[in-house]
Amino acid sequence: MEWTDAITVLGGASDAWPRLEARYGEPHRRYHTLTHAAAVARDSAWLAEGLSATERAVVAVAAWTHDVVYDAKPGEDERASAAWAREALEGVAEAHVERVEGLILATVKHDAPADDLLATALLDADLAILGAPEKQYETYARGVREEYAKYPDDVWREGRIAVLERLLDRPLYRSEAARTRWANAATANLTAELTRWRRAAADHR
């Protein structure tokens, strides 16, 4: 669902779009751009097809704003994005604003109650890139590395290995639809990247 459509459904104003677009266009971003937000909005809309129009709009707003603040500071970025979304949702009912905030904050640890279908749509869509074709996945991985360029290679390597191991150690997707569409490719992509980083770590010992 497009930003303007979602805001209209929720009864708010849509004048925050230029500011949102400017945020996602910041020069330090490589992967977490407006293209990523649009992809999450698109995929979460597909996963949320069975929900009400209002619920789909809430998911859409969360998708568009979940990385609106991005300074490669996990946790801080999501909290700042939730605060940005609240400010942007002028005129929207408080219950909907709180729901958007909660969905954005759920992306910190990618965790939410199993029966939270709105969170399922957002969280699965946010990880859809892991199940992308190999070349697209590699572009994503390079982009994230560039966003964390302030860290030296050895620090990045060990941190990335830990992240990949955590991802491979748990179910990646909450919904059957997402598992069917992305899980096999995601496991292959993550395993291949982890293997590369482990080899690189061994070479530097």
PDB file of C-alpha atoms in Angstrom:
ATOM      1  CA  MET A   1       0.000   0.000   0.000  1.00  0.00           C
ATOM      2  CA  GLU A   2       1.348   3.427  -0.924  1.00  0.00           C
ATOM      3  CA  TRP A   3       2.086   5.959   1.822  1.00  0.00           C
ATOM      4  CA  THR A   4      -0.644   8.391   0.794  1.00  0.00           C
ATOM      5  CA  ASP A   5      -3.252   5.637   0.585  1.00  0.00           C
ATOM      6  CA  ALA A   6      -2.323   4.279   4.011  1.00  0.00           C
ATOM      7  CA  ILE A   7      -2.414   7.704   5.651  1.00  0.00           C
ATOM      8  CA  THR A   8      -5.794   8.414   4.049  1.00  0.00           C
ATOM      9  CA  VAL A   9      -7.230   5.167   5.410  1.00  0.00           C
ATOM     10  CA  LEU A  10      -5.990   6.089   8.893  1.00  0.00           C
ATOM     11  CA  GLY A  11      -7.451   9.595   8.678  1.00  0.00           C
ATOM     12  CA  GLY A  12      -4.216  11.560   8.821  1.00  0.00           C
ATOM     13  CA  ALA A  13      -2.402  14.051   6.627  1.00  0.00           C
ATOM     14  CA  SER A  14       0.055  12.908   3.971  1.00  0.00           C
ATOM     15  CA  ASP A  15       2.390  15.922   4.056  1.00  0.00           C
ATOM     16  CA  ALA A  16       5.159  13.933   5.770  1.00  0.00           C
ATOM     17  CA  TRP A  17       6.125  12.192   2.523  1.00  0.00           C
ATOM     18  CA  PRO A  18       8.746  14.755   1.381  1.00  0.00           C
ATOM     19  CA  ARG A  19      10.486  14.502   4.762  1.00  0.00           C
ATOM     20  CA  LEU A  20      10.346  10.710   4.668  1.00  0.00           C
ATOM     21  CA  GLU A  21      11.759  10.669   1.152  1.00  0.00           C
ATOM     22  CA  ALA A  22      14.566  13.021   2.180  1.00  0.00           C
ATOM     23  CA  ARG A  23      15.473  10.811   5.124  1.00  0.00           C
ATOM     24  CA  TYR A  24      15.753   7.706   2.987  1.00  0.00           C
ATOM     25  CA  GLY A  25      17.848   9.659   0.485  1.00  0.00           C
ATOM     26  CA  GLU A  26      20.620  10.459   2.978  1.00  0.00           C
ATOM     27  CA  PRO A  27      24.063   9.947   1.402  1.00  0.00           C
ATOM     28  CA  HIS A  28      25.380   7.451   3.970  1.00  0.00           C
ATOM     29  CA  ARG A  29      22.683   4.912   3.105  1.00  0.00           C
ATOM     30  CA  ARG A  30      23.395   2.060   0.714  1.00  0.00           C
ATOM     31  CA  TYR A  31      20.830  -0.661   1.474  1.00  0.00           C
ATOM     32  CA  HIS A  32      18.419   1.061   3.875  1.00  0.00           C
ATOM     33  CA  THR A  33      17.066   3.408   1.217  1.00  0.00           C
ATOM     34  CA  LEU A  34      13.599   4.240  -0.070  1.00  0.00           C
ATOM     35  CA  THR A  35      13.933   1.211  -2.352  1.00  0.00           C
ATOM     36  CA  HIS A  36      14.155  -1.018   0.730  1.00  0.00           C
ATOM     37  CA  ALA A  37      11.191   0.682   2.409  1.00  0.00           C
ATOM     38  CA  ALA A  38       9.132   0.301  -0.762  1.00  0.00           C
ATOM     39  CA  ALA A  39      10.037  -3.386  -0.997  1.00  0.00           C
ATOM     40  CA  VAL A  40       8.989  -3.960   2.616  1.00  0.00           C
ATOM     41  CA  ALA A  41       5.732  -2.078   1.990  1.00  0.00           C
ATOM     42  CA  ARG A  42       5.072  -4.208  -1.100  1.00  0.00           C
ATOM     43  CA  ASP A  43       5.882  -7.550   0.509  1.00  0.00           C
ATOM     44  CA  SER A  44       4.089  -6.759   3.763  1.00  0.00           C
ATOM     45  CA  ALA A  45       0.983  -5.827   1.751  1.00  0.00           C
ATOM     46  CA  TRP A  46       1.090  -9.255   0.124  1.00  0.00           C
ATOM     47  CA  LEU A  47       1.469 -10.961   3.501  1.00  0.00           C
ATOM     48  CA  ALA A  48      -1.301  -8.825   5.052  1.00  0.00           C
ATOM     49  CA  GLU A  49      -3.902  -9.523   2.367  1.00  0.00           C
ATOM     50  CA  GLY A  50      -6.280 -11.210   4.806  1.00  0.00           C
ATOM     51  CA  LEU A  51      -6.343  -8.300   7.254  1.00  0.00           C
ATOM     52  CA  SER A  52      -8.784  -5.392   7.397  1.00  0.00           C
ATOM     53  CA  ALA A  53      -8.150  -2.189   5.451  1.00  0.00           C
ATOM     54  CA  THR A  54      -7.195  -0.373   8.641  1.00  0.00           C
ATOM     55  CA  GLU A  55      -4.803  -3.122   9.711  1.00  0.00           C
ATOM     56  CA  ARG A  56      -3.196  -3.160   6.276  1.00  0.00           C
ATOM     57  CA  ALA A  57      -2.759   0.611   6.469  1.00  0.00           C
ATOM     58  CA  VAL A  58      -1.080   0.339   9.869  1.00  0.00           C
ATOM     59  CA  VAL A  59       1.314  -2.271   8.499  1.00  0.00           C
ATOM     60  CA  ALA A  60       2.026  -0.074   5.473  1.00  0.00           C
ATOM     61  CA  VAL A  61       2.853   2.991   7.555  1.00  0.00           C
ATOM     62  CA  ALA A  62       5.143   0.892   9.747  1.00  0.00           C
ATOM     63  CA  ALA A  63       6.827  -0.509   6.642  1.00  0.00           C
ATOM     64  CA  TRP A  64       7.464   2.933   5.162  1.00  0.00           C
ATOM     65  CA  THR A  65       8.814   4.361   8.433  1.00  0.00           C
ATOM     66  CA  HIS A  66      10.614   1.431  10.090  1.00  0.00           C
ATOM     67  CA  ASP A  67      14.070   2.595   8.910  1.00  0.00           C
ATOM     68  CA  VAL A  68      13.330   6.294   8.389  1.00  0.00           C
ATOM     69  CA  VAL A  69      16.069   7.068  10.923  1.00  0.00           C
ATOM     70  CA  TYR A  70      19.171   5.048  10.113  1.00  0.00           C
ATOM     71  CA  ASP A  71      22.629   5.795  11.478  1.00  0.00           C
ATOM     72  CA  ALA A  72      23.863   2.188  11.848  1.00  0.00           C
ATOM     73  CA  LYS A  73      22.969   2.226  15.552  1.00  0.00           C
ATOM     74  CA  PRO A  74      20.806  -0.864  16.165  1.00  0.00           C
ATOM     75  CA  GLY A  75      18.082  -0.233  18.708  1.00  0.00           C
ATOM     76  CA  GLU A  76      18.571   3.517  18.731  1.00  0.00           C
ATOM     77  CA  ASP A  77      17.602   3.742  15.067  1.00  0.00           C
ATOM     78  CA  GLU A  78      14.352   1.855  15.564  1.00  0.00           C
ATOM     79  CA  ARG A  79      13.374   3.899  18.606  1.00  0.00           C
ATOM     80  CA  ALA A  80      14.099   7.109  16.718  1.00  0.00           C
ATOM     81  CA  SER A  81      12.112   5.833  13.726  1.00  0.00           C
ATOM     82  CA  ALA A  82       9.142   5.065  15.975  1.00  0.00           C
ATOM     83  CA  ALA A  83       9.322   8.587  17.399  1.00  0.00           C
ATOM     84  CA  TRP A  84       9.530  10.034  13.870  1.00  0.00           C
ATOM     85  CA  ALA A  85       6.463   8.044  12.843  1.00  0.00           C
ATOM     86  CA  ARG A  86       4.495   9.327  15.825  1.00  0.00           C
ATOM     87  CA  GLU A  87       5.285  12.920  14.885  1.00  0.00           C
ATOM     88  CA  ALA A  88       4.356  12.266  11.247  1.00  0.00           C
ATOM     89  CA  LEU A  89       0.992  10.696  12.101  1.00  0.00           C
ATOM     90  CA  GLU A  90      -0.738  13.908  13.124  1.00  0.00           C
ATOM     91  CA  GLY A  91      -4.484  13.448  13.122  1.00  0.00           C
ATOM     92  CA  VAL A  92      -4.322   9.653  13.318  1.00  0.00           C
ATOM     93  CA  ALA A  93      -6.080   7.934  16.223  1.00  0.00           C
ATOM     94  CA  GLU A  94      -3.772   7.237  19.153  1.00  0.00           C
ATOM     95  CA  ALA A  95      -4.476   3.507  19.025  1.00  0.00           C
ATOM     96  CA  HIS A  96      -3.190   3.351  15.446  1.00  0.00           C
ATOM     97  CA  VAL A  97      -0.145   5.474  16.274  1.00  0.00           C
ATOM     98  CA  GLU A  98       0.747   3.186  19.163  1.00  0.00           C
ATOM     99  CA  ARG A  99       0.337   0.157  16.922  1.00  0.00           C
ATOM    100  CA  VAL A 100       2.693   1.618  14.322  1.00  0.00           C
ATOM    101  CA  GLU A 101       5.237   2.405  17.026  1.00  0.00           C
ATOM    102  CA  GLY A 102       4.999  -1.120  18.398  1.00  0.00           C
ATOM    103  CA  LEU A 103       5.507  -2.671  14.980  1.00  0.00           C
ATOM    104  CA  ILE A 104       8.598  -0.567  14.323  1.00  0.00           C
ATOM    105  CA  LEU A 105      10.034  -1.470  17.729  1.00  0.00           C
ATOM    106  CA  ALA A 106       9.383  -5.158  17.007  1.00  0.00           C
ATOM    107  CA  THR A 107      12.032  -4.920  14.272  1.00  0.00           C
ATOM    108  CA  VAL A 108      14.747  -4.381  16.910  1.00  0.00           C
ATOM    109  CA  LYS A 109      14.874  -8.071  17.819  1.00  0.00           C
ATOM    110  CA  HIS A 110      12.459  -9.311  15.166  1.00  0.00           C
ATOM    111  CA  ASP A 111      10.219 -10.712  17.840  1.00  0.00           C
ATOM    112  CA  ALA A 112       6.493 -10.419  18.577  1.00  0.00           C
ATOM    113  CA  PRO A 113       3.696 -12.673  19.834  1.00  0.00           C
ATOM    114  CA  ALA A 114       3.031 -15.538  17.439  1.00  0.00           C
ATOM    115  CA  ASP A 115      -0.589 -14.458  16.944  1.00  0.00           C
ATOM    116  CA  ASP A 116       0.306 -10.873  15.987  1.00  0.00           C
ATOM    117  CA  LEU A 117      -0.530 -10.998  12.290  1.00  0.00           C
ATOM    118  CA  LEU A 118       0.439  -7.379  11.654  1.00  0.00           C
ATOM    119  CA  ALA A 119       3.911  -7.963  13.084  1.00  0.00           C
ATOM    120  CA  THR A 120       4.182 -11.186  11.113  1.00  0.00           C
ATOM    121  CA  ALA A 121       3.554  -9.306   7.863  1.00  0.00           C
ATOM    122  CA  LEU A 122       6.100  -6.587   8.662  1.00  0.00           C
ATOM    123  CA  LEU A 123       8.840  -8.782  10.106  1.00  0.00           C
ATOM    124  CA  ASP A 124       8.676 -11.381   7.352  1.00  0.00           C
ATOM    125  CA  ALA A 125       8.734  -8.665   4.694  1.00  0.00           C
ATOM    126  CA  ASP A 126      11.729  -6.994   6.332  1.00  0.00           C
ATOM    127  CA  LEU A 127      13.692 -10.248   5.961  1.00  0.00           C
ATOM    128  CA  ALA A 128      12.535 -10.991   2.425  1.00  0.00           C
ATOM    129  CA  ILE A 129      15.908  -9.785   1.106  1.00  0.00           C
ATOM    130  CA  LEU A 130      17.553 -12.792   2.741  1.00  0.00           C
ATOM    131  CA  GLY A 131      15.663 -15.019   0.307  1.00  0.00           C
ATOM    132  CA  ALA A 132      16.421 -12.932  -2.764  1.00  0.00           C
ATOM    133  CA  PRO A 133      18.340 -14.286  -5.773  1.00  0.00           C
ATOM    134  CA  GLU A 134      22.044 -14.715  -5.031  1.00  0.00           C
ATOM    135  CA  LYS A 135      23.309 -11.591  -6.815  1.00  0.00           C
ATOM    136  CA  GLN A 136      20.661  -9.401  -5.215  1.00  0.00           C
ATOM    137  CA  TYR A 137      21.545 -10.818  -1.799  1.00  0.00           C
ATOM    138  CA  GLU A 138      25.224 -10.081  -2.383  1.00  0.00           C
ATOM    139  CA  THR A 139      24.368  -6.483  -3.295  1.00  0.00           C
ATOM    140  CA  TYR A 140      22.413  -6.191  -0.032  1.00  0.00           C
ATOM    141  CA  ALA A 141      25.318  -7.608   1.990  1.00  0.00           C
ATOM    142  CA  ARG A 142      27.793  -5.199   0.385  1.00  0.00           C
ATOM    143  CA  GLY A 143      25.427  -2.306   1.018  1.00  0.00           C
ATOM    144  CA  VAL A 144      25.134  -3.087   4.718  1.00  0.00           C
ATOM    145  CA  ARG A 145      28.917  -3.370   4.998  1.00  0.00           C
ATOM    146  CA  GLU A 146      29.285   0.077   3.419  1.00  0.00           C
ATOM    147  CA  GLU A 147      26.766   1.499   5.883  1.00  0.00           C
ATOM    148  CA  TYR A 148      28.957   0.164   8.705  1.00  0.00           C
ATOM    149  CA  ALA A 149      32.174   1.421   7.109  1.00  0.00           C
ATOM    150  CA  LYS A 150      33.231   3.080  10.381  1.00  0.00           C
ATOM    151  CA  TYR A 151      34.102  -0.381  11.717  1.00  0.00           C
ATOM    152  CA  PRO A 152      37.429  -1.958  10.704  1.00  0.00           C
ATOM    153  CA  ASP A 153      37.350  -5.210   8.768  1.00  0.00           C
ATOM    154  CA  ASP A 154      38.218  -7.461  11.713  1.00  0.00           C
ATOM    155  CA  VAL A 155      35.488  -5.998  13.922  1.00  0.00           C
ATOM    156  CA  TRP A 156      32.931  -6.163  11.115  1.00  0.00           C
ATOM    157  CA  ARG A 157      33.899  -9.726  10.239  1.00  0.00           C
ATOM    158  CA  GLU A 158      33.409 -11.055  13.772  1.00  0.00           C
ATOM    159  CA  GLY A 159      30.174  -9.131  14.220  1.00  0.00           C
ATOM    160  CA  ARG A 160      28.775 -10.283  10.897  1.00  0.00           C
ATOM    161  CA  ILE A 161      29.640 -13.904  11.676  1.00  0.00           C
ATOM    162  CA  ALA A 162      27.716 -13.620  14.950  1.00  0.00           C
ATOM    163  CA  VAL A 163      24.693 -12.097  13.186  1.00  0.00           C
ATOM    164  CA  LEU A 164      24.647 -14.783  10.499  1.00  0.00           C
ATOM    165  CA  GLU A 165      24.968 -17.558  13.066  1.00  0.00           C
ATOM    166  CA  ARG A 166      22.020 -16.158  15.030  1.00  0.00           C
ATOM    167  CA  LEU A 167      19.899 -15.918  11.907  1.00  0.00           C
ATOM    168  CA  LEU A 168      20.670 -19.504  10.924  1.00  0.00           C
ATOM    169  CA  ASP A 169      20.002 -20.738  14.445  1.00  0.00           C
ATOM    170  CA  ARG A 170      16.310 -19.788  14.451  1.00  0.00           C
ATOM    171  CA  PRO A 171      13.322 -19.904  12.128  1.00  0.00           C
ATOM    172  CA  LEU A 172      13.667 -16.917   9.822  1.00  0.00           C
ATOM    173  CA  TYR A 173      10.020 -16.451   8.900  1.00  0.00           C
ATOM    174  CA  ARG A 174       6.850 -16.513  10.965  1.00  0.00           C
ATOM    175  CA  SER A 175       4.280 -17.183   8.230  1.00  0.00           C
ATOM    176  CA  GLU A 176       3.886 -20.227   6.029  1.00  0.00           C
ATOM    177  CA  ALA A 177       3.640 -17.982   2.971  1.00  0.00           C
ATOM    178  CA  ALA A 178       7.006 -16.377   3.691  1.00  0.00           C
ATOM    179  CA  ARG A 179       8.651 -19.689   4.511  1.00  0.00           C
ATOM    180  CA  THR A 180       7.449 -21.180   1.251  1.00  0.00           C
ATOM    181  CA  ARG A 181       8.598 -18.205  -0.795  1.00  0.00           C
ATOM    182  CA  TRP A 182      11.923 -17.297   0.827  1.00  0.00           C
ATOM    183  CA  ALA A 183      13.208 -19.771   3.423  1.00  0.00           C
ATOM    184  CA  ASN A 184      15.244 -22.139   1.243  1.00  0.00           C
ATOM    185  CA  ALA A 185      17.006 -19.367  -0.645  1.00  0.00           C
ATOM    186  CA  ALA A 186      17.585 -17.436   2.578  1.00  0.00           C
ATOM    187  CA  THR A 187      19.273 -20.402   4.229  1.00  0.00           C
ATOM    188  CA  ALA A 188      21.486 -20.889   1.180  1.00  0.00           C
ATOM    189  CA  ASN A 189      22.425 -17.197   1.024  1.00  0.00           C
ATOM    190  CA  LEU A 190      23.186 -16.906   4.724  1.00  0.00           C
ATOM    191  CA  THR A 191      25.189 -20.127   4.751  1.00  0.00           C
ATOM    192  CA  ALA A 192      27.260 -19.031   1.758  1.00  0.00           C
ATOM    193  CA  GLU A 193      28.043 -15.653   3.310  1.00  0.00           C
ATOM    194  CA  LEU A 194      28.880 -17.229   6.663  1.00  0.00           C
ATOM    195  CA  THR A 195      31.259 -19.648   4.964  1.00  0.00           C
ATOM    196  CA  ARG A 196      33.044 -16.759   3.240  1.00  0.00           C
ATOM    197  CA  TRP A 197      33.467 -14.814   6.459  1.00  0.00           C
ATOM    198  CA  ARG A 198      34.683 -17.859   8.388  1.00  0.00           C
ATOM    199  CA  ARG A 199      37.305 -18.499   5.722  1.00  0.00           C
ATOM    200  CA  ALA A 200      38.359 -14.870   5.866  1.00  0.00           C
ATOM    201  CA  ALA A 201      38.631 -15.081   9.651  1.00  0.00           C
ATOM    202  CA  ALA A 202      40.804 -18.200   9.377  1.00  0.00           C
ATOM    203  CA  ASP A 203      43.076 -16.437   6.881  1.00  0.00           C
ATOM    204  CA  HIS A 204      43.677 -13.610   9.358  1.00  0.00           C
ATOM    205  CA  ARG A 205      44.654 -15.759  12.313  1.00  0.00           C
TER     206      ARG A 205
END
